[in-house]
Short mmCIF file of N, CA and C in Angstrom, two decimals:
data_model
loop_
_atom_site.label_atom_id
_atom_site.label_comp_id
_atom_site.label_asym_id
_atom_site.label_seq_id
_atom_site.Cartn_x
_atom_site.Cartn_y
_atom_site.Cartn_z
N UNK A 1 -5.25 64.97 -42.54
CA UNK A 1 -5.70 63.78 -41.84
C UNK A 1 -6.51 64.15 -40.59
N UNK A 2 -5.70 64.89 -39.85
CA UNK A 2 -6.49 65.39 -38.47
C UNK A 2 -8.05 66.60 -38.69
N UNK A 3 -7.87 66.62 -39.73
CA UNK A 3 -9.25 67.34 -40.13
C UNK A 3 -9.86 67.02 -40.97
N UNK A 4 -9.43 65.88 -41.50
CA UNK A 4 -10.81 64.72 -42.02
C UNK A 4 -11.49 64.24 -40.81
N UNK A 5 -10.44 63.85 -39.76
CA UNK A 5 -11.01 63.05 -38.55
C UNK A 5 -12.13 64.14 -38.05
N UNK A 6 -11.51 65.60 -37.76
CA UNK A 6 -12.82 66.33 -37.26
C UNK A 6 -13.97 66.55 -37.72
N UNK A 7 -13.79 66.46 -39.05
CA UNK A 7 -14.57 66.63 -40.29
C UNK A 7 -15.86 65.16 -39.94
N UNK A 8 -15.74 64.13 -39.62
CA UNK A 8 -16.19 63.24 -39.34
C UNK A 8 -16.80 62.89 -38.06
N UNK A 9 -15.99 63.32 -37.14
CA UNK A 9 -16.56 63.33 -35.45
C UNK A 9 -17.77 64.30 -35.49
N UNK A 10 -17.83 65.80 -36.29
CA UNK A 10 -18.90 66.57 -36.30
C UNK A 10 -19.73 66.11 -37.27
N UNK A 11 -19.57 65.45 -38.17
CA UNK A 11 -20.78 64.51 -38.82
C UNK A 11 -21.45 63.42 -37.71
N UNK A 12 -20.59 63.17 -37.07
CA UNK A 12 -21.34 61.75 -36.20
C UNK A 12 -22.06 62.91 -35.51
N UNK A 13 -21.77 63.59 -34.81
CA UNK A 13 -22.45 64.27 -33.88
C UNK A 13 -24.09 64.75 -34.19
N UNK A 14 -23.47 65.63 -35.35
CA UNK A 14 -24.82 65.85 -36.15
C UNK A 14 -26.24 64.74 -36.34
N UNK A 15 -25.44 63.90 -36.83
CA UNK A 15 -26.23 62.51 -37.19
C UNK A 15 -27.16 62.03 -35.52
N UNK A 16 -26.22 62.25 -34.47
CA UNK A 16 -26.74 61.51 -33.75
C UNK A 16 -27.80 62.58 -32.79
N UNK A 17 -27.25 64.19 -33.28
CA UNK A 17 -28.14 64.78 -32.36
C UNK A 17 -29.59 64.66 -33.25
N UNK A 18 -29.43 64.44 -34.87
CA UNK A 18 -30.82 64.37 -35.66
C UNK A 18 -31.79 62.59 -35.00
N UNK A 19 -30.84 62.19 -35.02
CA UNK A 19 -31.50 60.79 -34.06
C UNK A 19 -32.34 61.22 -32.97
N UNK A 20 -31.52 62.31 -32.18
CA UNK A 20 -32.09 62.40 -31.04
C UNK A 20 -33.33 63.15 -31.14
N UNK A 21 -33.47 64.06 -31.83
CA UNK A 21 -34.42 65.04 -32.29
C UNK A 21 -35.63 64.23 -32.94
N UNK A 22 -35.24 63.39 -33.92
CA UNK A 22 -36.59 62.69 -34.41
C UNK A 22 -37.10 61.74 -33.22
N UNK A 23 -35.76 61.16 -32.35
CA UNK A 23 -36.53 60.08 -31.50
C UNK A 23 -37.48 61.41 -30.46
N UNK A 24 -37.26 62.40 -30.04
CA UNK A 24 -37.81 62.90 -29.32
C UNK A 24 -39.16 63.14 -29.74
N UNK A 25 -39.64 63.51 -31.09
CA UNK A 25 -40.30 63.98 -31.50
C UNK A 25 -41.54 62.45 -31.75
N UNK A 26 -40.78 61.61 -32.74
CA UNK A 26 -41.74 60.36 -32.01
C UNK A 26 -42.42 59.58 -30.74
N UNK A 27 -41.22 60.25 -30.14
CA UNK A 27 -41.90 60.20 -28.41
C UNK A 27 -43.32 60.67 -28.07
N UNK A 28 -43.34 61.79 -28.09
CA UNK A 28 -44.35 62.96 -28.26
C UNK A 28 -45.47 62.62 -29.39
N UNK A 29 -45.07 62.10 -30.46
CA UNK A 29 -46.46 61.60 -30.82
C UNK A 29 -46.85 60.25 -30.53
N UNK A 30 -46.11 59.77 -30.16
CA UNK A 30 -46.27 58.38 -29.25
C UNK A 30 -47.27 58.55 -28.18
N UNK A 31 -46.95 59.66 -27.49
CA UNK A 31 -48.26 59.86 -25.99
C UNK A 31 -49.32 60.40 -26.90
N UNK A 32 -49.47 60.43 -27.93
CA UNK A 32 -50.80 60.97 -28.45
C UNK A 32 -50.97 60.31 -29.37
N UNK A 33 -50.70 59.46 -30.12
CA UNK A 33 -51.17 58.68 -31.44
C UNK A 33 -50.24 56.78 -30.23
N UNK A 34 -51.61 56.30 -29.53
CA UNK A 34 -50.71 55.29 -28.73
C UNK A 34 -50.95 54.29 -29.71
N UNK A 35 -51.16 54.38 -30.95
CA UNK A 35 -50.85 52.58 -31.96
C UNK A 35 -49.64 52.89 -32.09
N UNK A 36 -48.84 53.93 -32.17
CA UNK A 36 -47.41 54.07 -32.54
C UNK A 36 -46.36 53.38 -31.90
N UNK A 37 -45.62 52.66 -32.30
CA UNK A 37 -44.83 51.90 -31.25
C UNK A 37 -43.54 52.84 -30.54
N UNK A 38 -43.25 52.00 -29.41
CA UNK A 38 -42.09 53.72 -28.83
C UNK A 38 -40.98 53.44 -29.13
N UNK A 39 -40.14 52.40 -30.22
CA UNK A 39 -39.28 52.19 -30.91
C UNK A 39 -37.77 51.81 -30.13
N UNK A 40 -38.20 51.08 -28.63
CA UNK A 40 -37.02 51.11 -27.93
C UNK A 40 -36.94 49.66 -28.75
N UNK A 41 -37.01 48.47 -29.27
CA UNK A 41 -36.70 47.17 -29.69
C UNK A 41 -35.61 47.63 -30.39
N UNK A 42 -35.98 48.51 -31.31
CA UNK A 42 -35.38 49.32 -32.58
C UNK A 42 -33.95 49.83 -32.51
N UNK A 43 -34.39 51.03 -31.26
CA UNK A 43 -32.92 51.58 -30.51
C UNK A 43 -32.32 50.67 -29.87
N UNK A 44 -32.35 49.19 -29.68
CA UNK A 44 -31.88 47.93 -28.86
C UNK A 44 -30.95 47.43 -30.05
N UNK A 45 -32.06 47.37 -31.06
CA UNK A 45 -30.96 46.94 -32.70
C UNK A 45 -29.70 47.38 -32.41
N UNK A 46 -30.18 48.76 -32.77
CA UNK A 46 -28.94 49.62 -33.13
C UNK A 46 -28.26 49.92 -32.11
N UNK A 47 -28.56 50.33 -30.81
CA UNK A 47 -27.06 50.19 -29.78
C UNK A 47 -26.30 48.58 -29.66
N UNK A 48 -26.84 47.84 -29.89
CA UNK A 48 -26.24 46.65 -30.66
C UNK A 48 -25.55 46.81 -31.66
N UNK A 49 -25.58 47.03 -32.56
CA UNK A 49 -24.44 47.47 -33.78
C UNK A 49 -23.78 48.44 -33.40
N UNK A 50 -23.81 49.36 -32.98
CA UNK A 50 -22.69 50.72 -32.75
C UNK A 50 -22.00 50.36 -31.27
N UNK A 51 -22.66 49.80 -30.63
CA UNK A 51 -21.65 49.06 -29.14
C UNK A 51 -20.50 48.14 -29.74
N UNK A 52 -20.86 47.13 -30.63
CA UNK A 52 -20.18 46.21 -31.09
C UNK A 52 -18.71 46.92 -32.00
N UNK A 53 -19.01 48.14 -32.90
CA UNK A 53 -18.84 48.91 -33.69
C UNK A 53 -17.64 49.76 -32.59
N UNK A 54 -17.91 50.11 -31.21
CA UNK A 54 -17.13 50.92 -30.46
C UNK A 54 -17.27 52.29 -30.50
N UNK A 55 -18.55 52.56 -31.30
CA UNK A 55 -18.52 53.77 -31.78
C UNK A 55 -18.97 54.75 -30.22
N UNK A 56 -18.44 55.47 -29.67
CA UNK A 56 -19.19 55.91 -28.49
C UNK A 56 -19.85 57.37 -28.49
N UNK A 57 -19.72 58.06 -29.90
CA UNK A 57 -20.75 59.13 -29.81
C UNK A 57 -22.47 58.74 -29.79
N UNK A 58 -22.08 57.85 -31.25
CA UNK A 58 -23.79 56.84 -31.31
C UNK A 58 -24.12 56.33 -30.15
N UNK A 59 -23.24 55.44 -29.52
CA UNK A 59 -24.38 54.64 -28.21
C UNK A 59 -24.02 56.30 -26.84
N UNK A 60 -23.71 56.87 -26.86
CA UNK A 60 -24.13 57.71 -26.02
C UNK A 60 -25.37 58.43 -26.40
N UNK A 61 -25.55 59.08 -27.88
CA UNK A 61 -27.01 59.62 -28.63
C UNK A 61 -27.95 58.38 -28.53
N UNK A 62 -27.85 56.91 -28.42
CA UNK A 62 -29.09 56.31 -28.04
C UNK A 62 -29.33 56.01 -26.33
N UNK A 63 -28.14 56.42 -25.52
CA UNK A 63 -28.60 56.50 -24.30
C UNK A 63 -29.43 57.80 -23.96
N UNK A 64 -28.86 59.28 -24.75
CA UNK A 64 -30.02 60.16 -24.39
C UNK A 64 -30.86 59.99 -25.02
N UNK A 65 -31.29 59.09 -26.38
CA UNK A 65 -32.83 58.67 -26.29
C UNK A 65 -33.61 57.68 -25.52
N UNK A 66 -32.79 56.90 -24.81
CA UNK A 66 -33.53 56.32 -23.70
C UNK A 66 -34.02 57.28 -22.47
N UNK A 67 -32.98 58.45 -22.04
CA UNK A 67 -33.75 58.88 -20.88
C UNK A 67 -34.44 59.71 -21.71
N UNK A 68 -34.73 60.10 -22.34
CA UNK A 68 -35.60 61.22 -23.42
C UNK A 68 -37.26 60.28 -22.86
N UNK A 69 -37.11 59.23 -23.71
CA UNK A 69 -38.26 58.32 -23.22
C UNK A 69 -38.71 57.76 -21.71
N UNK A 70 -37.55 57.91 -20.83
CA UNK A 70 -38.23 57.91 -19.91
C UNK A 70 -38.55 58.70 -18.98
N UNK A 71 -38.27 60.20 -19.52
CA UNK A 71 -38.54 61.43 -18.92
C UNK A 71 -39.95 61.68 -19.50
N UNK A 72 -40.46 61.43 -20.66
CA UNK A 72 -41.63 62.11 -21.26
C UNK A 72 -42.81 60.71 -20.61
N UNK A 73 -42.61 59.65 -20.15
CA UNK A 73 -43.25 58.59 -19.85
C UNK A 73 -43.07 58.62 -18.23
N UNK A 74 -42.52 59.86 -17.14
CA UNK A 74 -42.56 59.60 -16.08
C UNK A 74 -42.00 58.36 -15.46
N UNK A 75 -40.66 57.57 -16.10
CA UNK A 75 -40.07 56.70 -15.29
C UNK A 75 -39.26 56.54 -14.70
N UNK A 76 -38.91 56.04 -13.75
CA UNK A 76 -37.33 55.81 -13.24
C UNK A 76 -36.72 56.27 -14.07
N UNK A 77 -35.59 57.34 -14.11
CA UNK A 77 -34.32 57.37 -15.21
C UNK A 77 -33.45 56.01 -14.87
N UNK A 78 -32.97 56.03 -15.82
CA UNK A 78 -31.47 54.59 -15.88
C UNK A 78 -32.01 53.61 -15.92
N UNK A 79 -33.04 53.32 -16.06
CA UNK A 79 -33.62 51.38 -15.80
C UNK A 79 -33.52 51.43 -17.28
N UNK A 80 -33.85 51.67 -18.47
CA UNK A 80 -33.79 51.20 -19.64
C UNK A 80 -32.41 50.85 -20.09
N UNK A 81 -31.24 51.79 -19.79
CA UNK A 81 -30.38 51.66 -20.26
C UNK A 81 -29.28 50.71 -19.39
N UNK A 82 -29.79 50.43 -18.03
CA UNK A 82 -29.42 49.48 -17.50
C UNK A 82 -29.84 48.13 -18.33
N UNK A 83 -31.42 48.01 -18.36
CA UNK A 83 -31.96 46.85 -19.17
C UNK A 83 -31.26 46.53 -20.74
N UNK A 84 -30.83 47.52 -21.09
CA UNK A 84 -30.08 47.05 -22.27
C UNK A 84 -28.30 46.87 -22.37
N UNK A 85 -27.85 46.78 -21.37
CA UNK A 85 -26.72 46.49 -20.92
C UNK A 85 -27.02 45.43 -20.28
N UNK A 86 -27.93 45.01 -19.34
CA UNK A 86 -28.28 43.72 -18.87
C UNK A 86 -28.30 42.74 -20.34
N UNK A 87 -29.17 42.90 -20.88
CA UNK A 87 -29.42 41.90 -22.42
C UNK A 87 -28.51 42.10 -22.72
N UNK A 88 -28.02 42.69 -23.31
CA UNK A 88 -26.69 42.97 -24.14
C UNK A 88 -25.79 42.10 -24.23
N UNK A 89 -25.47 41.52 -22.61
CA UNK A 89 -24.04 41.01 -22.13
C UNK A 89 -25.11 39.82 -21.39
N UNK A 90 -25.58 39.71 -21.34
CA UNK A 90 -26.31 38.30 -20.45
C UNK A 90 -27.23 37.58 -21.77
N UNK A 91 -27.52 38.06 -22.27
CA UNK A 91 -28.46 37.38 -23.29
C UNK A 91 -28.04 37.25 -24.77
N UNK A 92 -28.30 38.51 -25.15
CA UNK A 92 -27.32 38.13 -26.75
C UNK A 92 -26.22 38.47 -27.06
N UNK A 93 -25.57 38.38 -26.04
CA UNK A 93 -23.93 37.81 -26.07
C UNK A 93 -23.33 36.34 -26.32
N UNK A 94 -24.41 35.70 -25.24
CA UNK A 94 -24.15 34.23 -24.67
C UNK A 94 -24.34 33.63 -26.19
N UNK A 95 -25.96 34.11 -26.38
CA UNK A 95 -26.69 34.00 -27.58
C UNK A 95 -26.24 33.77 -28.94
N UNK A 96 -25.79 34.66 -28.90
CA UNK A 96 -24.45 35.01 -30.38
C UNK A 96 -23.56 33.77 -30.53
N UNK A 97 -22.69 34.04 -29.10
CA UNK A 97 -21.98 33.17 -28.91
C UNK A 97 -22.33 31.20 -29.32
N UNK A 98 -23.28 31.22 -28.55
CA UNK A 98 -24.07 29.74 -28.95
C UNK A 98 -24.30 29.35 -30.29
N UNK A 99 -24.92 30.46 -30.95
CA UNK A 99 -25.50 30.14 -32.18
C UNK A 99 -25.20 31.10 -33.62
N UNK A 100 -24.16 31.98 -33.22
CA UNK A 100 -24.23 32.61 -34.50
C UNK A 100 -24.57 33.95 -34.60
N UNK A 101 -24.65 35.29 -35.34
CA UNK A 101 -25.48 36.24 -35.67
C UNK A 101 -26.26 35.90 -36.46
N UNK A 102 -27.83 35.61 -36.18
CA UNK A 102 -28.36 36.13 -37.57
C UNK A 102 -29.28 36.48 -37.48
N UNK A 103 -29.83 37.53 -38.22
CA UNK A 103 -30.57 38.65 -38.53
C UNK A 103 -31.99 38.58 -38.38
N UNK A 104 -32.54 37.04 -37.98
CA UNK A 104 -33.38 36.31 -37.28
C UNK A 104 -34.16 36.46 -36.56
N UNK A 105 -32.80 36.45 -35.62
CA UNK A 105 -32.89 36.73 -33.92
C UNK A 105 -33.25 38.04 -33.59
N UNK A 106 -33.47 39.13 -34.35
CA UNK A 106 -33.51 40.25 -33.95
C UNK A 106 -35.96 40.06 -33.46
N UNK A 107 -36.05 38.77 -34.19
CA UNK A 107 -37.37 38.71 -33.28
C UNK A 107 -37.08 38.21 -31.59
N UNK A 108 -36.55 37.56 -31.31
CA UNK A 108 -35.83 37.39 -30.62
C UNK A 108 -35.47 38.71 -29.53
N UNK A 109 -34.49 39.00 -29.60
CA UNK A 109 -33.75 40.06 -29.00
C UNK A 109 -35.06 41.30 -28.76
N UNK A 110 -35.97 41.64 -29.30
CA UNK A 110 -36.67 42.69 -29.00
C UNK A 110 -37.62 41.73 -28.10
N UNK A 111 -38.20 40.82 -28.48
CA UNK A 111 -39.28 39.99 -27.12
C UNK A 111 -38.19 40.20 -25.92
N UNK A 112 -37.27 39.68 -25.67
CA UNK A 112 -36.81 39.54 -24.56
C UNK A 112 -35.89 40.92 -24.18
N UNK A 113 -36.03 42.44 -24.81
CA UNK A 113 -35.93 43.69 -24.68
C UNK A 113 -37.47 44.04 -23.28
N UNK A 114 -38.28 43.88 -23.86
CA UNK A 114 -40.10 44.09 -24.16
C UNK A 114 -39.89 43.41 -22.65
N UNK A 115 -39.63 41.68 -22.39
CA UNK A 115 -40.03 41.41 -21.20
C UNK A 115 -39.37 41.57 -20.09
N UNK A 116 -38.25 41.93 -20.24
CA UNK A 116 -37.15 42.10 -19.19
C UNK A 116 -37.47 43.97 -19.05
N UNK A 117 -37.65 44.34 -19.60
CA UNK A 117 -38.34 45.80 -19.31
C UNK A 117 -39.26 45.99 -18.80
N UNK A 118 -40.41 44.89 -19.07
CA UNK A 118 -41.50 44.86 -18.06
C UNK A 118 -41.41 44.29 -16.55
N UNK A 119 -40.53 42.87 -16.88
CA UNK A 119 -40.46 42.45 -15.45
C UNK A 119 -39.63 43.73 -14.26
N UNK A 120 -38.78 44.03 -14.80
CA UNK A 120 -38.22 45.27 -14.12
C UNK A 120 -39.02 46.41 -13.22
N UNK A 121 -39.99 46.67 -14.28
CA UNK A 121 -40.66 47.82 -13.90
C UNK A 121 -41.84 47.16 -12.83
N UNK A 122 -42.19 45.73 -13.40
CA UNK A 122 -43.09 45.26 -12.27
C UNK A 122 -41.94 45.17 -10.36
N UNK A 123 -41.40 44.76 -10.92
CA UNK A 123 -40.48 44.81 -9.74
C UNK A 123 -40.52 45.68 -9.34
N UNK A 124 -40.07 47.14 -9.84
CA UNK A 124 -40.43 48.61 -9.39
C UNK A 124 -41.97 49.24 -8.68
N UNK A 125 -42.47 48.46 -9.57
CA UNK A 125 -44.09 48.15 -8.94
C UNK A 125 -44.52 47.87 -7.60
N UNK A 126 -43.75 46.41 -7.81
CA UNK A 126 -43.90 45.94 -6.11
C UNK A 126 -43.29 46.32 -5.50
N UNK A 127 -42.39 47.00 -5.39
CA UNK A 127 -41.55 47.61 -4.12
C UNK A 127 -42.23 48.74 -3.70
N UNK A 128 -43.70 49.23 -4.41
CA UNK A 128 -44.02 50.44 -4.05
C UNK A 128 -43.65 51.75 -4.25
N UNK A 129 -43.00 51.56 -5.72
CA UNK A 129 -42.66 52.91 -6.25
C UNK A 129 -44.18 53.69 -7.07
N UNK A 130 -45.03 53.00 -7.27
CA UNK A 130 -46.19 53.59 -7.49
C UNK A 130 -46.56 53.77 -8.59
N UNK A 131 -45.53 53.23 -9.81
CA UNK A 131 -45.60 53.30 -11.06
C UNK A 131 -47.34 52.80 -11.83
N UNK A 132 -47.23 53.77 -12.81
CA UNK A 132 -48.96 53.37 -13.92
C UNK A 132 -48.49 52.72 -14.69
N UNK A 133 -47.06 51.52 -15.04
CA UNK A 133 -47.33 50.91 -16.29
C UNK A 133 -47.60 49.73 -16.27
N UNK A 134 -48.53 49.64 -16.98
CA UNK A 134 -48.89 47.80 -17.26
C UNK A 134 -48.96 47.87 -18.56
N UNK A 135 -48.43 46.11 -19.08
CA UNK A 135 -48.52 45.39 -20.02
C UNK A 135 -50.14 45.76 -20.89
N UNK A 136 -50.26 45.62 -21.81
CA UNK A 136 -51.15 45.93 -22.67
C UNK A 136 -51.11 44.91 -23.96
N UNK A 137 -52.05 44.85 -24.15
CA UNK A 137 -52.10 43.46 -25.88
C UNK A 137 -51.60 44.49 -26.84
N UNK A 138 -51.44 45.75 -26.99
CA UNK A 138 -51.13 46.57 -27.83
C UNK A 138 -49.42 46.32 -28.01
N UNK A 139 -48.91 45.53 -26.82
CA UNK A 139 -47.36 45.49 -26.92
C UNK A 139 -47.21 44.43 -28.30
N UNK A 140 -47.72 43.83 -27.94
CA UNK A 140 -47.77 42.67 -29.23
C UNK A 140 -47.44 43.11 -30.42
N UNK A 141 -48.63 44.57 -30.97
CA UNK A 141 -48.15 44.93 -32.25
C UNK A 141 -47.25 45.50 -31.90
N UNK A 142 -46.32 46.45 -31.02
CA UNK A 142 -45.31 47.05 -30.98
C UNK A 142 -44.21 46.06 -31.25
N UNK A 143 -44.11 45.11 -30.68
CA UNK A 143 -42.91 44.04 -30.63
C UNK A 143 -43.08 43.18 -32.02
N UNK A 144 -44.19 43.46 -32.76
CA UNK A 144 -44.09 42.93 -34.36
C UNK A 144 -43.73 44.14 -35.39
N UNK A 145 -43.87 45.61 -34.75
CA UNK A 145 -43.91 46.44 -35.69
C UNK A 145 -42.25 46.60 -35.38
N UNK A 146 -41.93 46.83 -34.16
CA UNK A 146 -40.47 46.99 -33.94
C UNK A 146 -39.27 46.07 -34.53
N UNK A 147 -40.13 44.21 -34.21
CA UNK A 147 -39.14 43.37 -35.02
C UNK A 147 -39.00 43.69 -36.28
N UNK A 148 -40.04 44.00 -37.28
CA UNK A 148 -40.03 43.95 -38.60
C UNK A 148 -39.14 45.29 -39.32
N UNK A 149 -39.09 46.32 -38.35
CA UNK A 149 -38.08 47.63 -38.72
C UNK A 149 -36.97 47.14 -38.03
N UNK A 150 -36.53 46.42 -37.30
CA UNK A 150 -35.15 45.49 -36.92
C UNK A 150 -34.68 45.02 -38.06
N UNK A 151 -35.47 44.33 -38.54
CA UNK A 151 -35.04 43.29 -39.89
C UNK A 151 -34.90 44.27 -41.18
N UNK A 152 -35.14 44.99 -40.96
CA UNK A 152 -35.43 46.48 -41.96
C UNK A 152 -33.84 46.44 -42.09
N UNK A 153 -33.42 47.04 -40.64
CA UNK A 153 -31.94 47.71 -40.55
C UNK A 153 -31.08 46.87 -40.66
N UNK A 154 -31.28 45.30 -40.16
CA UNK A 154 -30.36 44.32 -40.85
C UNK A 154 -29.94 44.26 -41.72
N UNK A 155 -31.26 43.78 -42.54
CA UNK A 155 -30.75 43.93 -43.89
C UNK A 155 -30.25 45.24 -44.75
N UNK A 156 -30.60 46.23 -44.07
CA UNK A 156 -29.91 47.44 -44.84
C UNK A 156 -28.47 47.43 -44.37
N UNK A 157 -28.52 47.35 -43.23
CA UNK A 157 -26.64 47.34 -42.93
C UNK A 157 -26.08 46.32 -43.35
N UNK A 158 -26.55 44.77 -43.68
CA UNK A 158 -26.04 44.11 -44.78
C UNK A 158 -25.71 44.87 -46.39
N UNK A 159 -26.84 45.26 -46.50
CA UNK A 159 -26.36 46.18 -48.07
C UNK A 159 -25.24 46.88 -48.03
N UNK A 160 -25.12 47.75 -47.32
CA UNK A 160 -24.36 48.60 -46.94
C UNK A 160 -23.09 48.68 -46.51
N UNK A 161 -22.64 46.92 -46.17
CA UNK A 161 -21.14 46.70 -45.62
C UNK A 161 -21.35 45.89 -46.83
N UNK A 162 -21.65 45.29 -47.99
CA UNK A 162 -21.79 44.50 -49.38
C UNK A 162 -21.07 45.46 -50.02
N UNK A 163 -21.84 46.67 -50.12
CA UNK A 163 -21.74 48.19 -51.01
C UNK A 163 -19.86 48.51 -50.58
N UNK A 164 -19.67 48.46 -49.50
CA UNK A 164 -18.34 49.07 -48.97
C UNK A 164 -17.29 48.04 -48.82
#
């Protein structure tokens, strides 16, 4: 028993350091191929399911892909993963709560990922931290390419708790 369990904790691990490795690596072609979206809506999904889940190797492997991304993008460390603990528990908590889960909302939940990340950083802006990021029409396709691989993983983790 106790070494099935280990047997399993070093699978999660694995799993989540290969997360980390591909997210890094999309990072990196992210600053060089910029139609690519930077897949934080995505990683918002899913620390949403594995927070909910309790799992705490996974949402710790998507917190080091948040500072991963905001080390290679020159930002504040901790504001992303603050911003998704902000939403998390202020927005589609309440959210949930009001209306339900559904798999929907995950257009939803990444717009208001996208603007509460921006307003933030504008804030960071005006205080004179000196930051280069601005909003771009290119977010648009990111926040359609990101919703639509949201709805991807929905429905696959629907299959997948069907299957089990």
């Amino acid at each position: 028993m106790i070494q099935e369990m280990k047997h399993n904790t070093y699978k999660q691990i694995a799993k989540v350091a290969l997360l980390c490795f591909v997210f890094f690596i999309w990072t990196m072609c992210n600053r060089i191929f910029l139609f690519l979206p930077p897949m934080i809506g995505l990683l918002f999904i899913i620390f949403m399911d594995v927070y909910q889940r309790k799992n705490l190797i996974a949402t710790i492997g998507i917190l080091i892909c948040l500072v991963i991304f905001e080390a290679q993008n020159q930002l504040p460390l901790g504001i992303l993963p603050l911003v998704f603990l902000i939403v998390r528990y202020i927005i589609t908590e309440k959210f949930n709560l009001i209306f339900g889960h559904n798999a929907l909302f995950v257009f939803w939940y990444v717009g208001v990922l996208y603007l509460s990340y921006f307003f933030v950083m504008y804030i960071f802006e005006m205080f004179g931290f000196g930051l280069e990021f601005k909003m771009h029409s290119i977010f648009i396709v990111y926040f359609v390419c990101e919703s639509c691989l949201g709805l991807v993983y929905e429905k696959l983790k629907k299959i997948a708790n069907e299957k089990y």
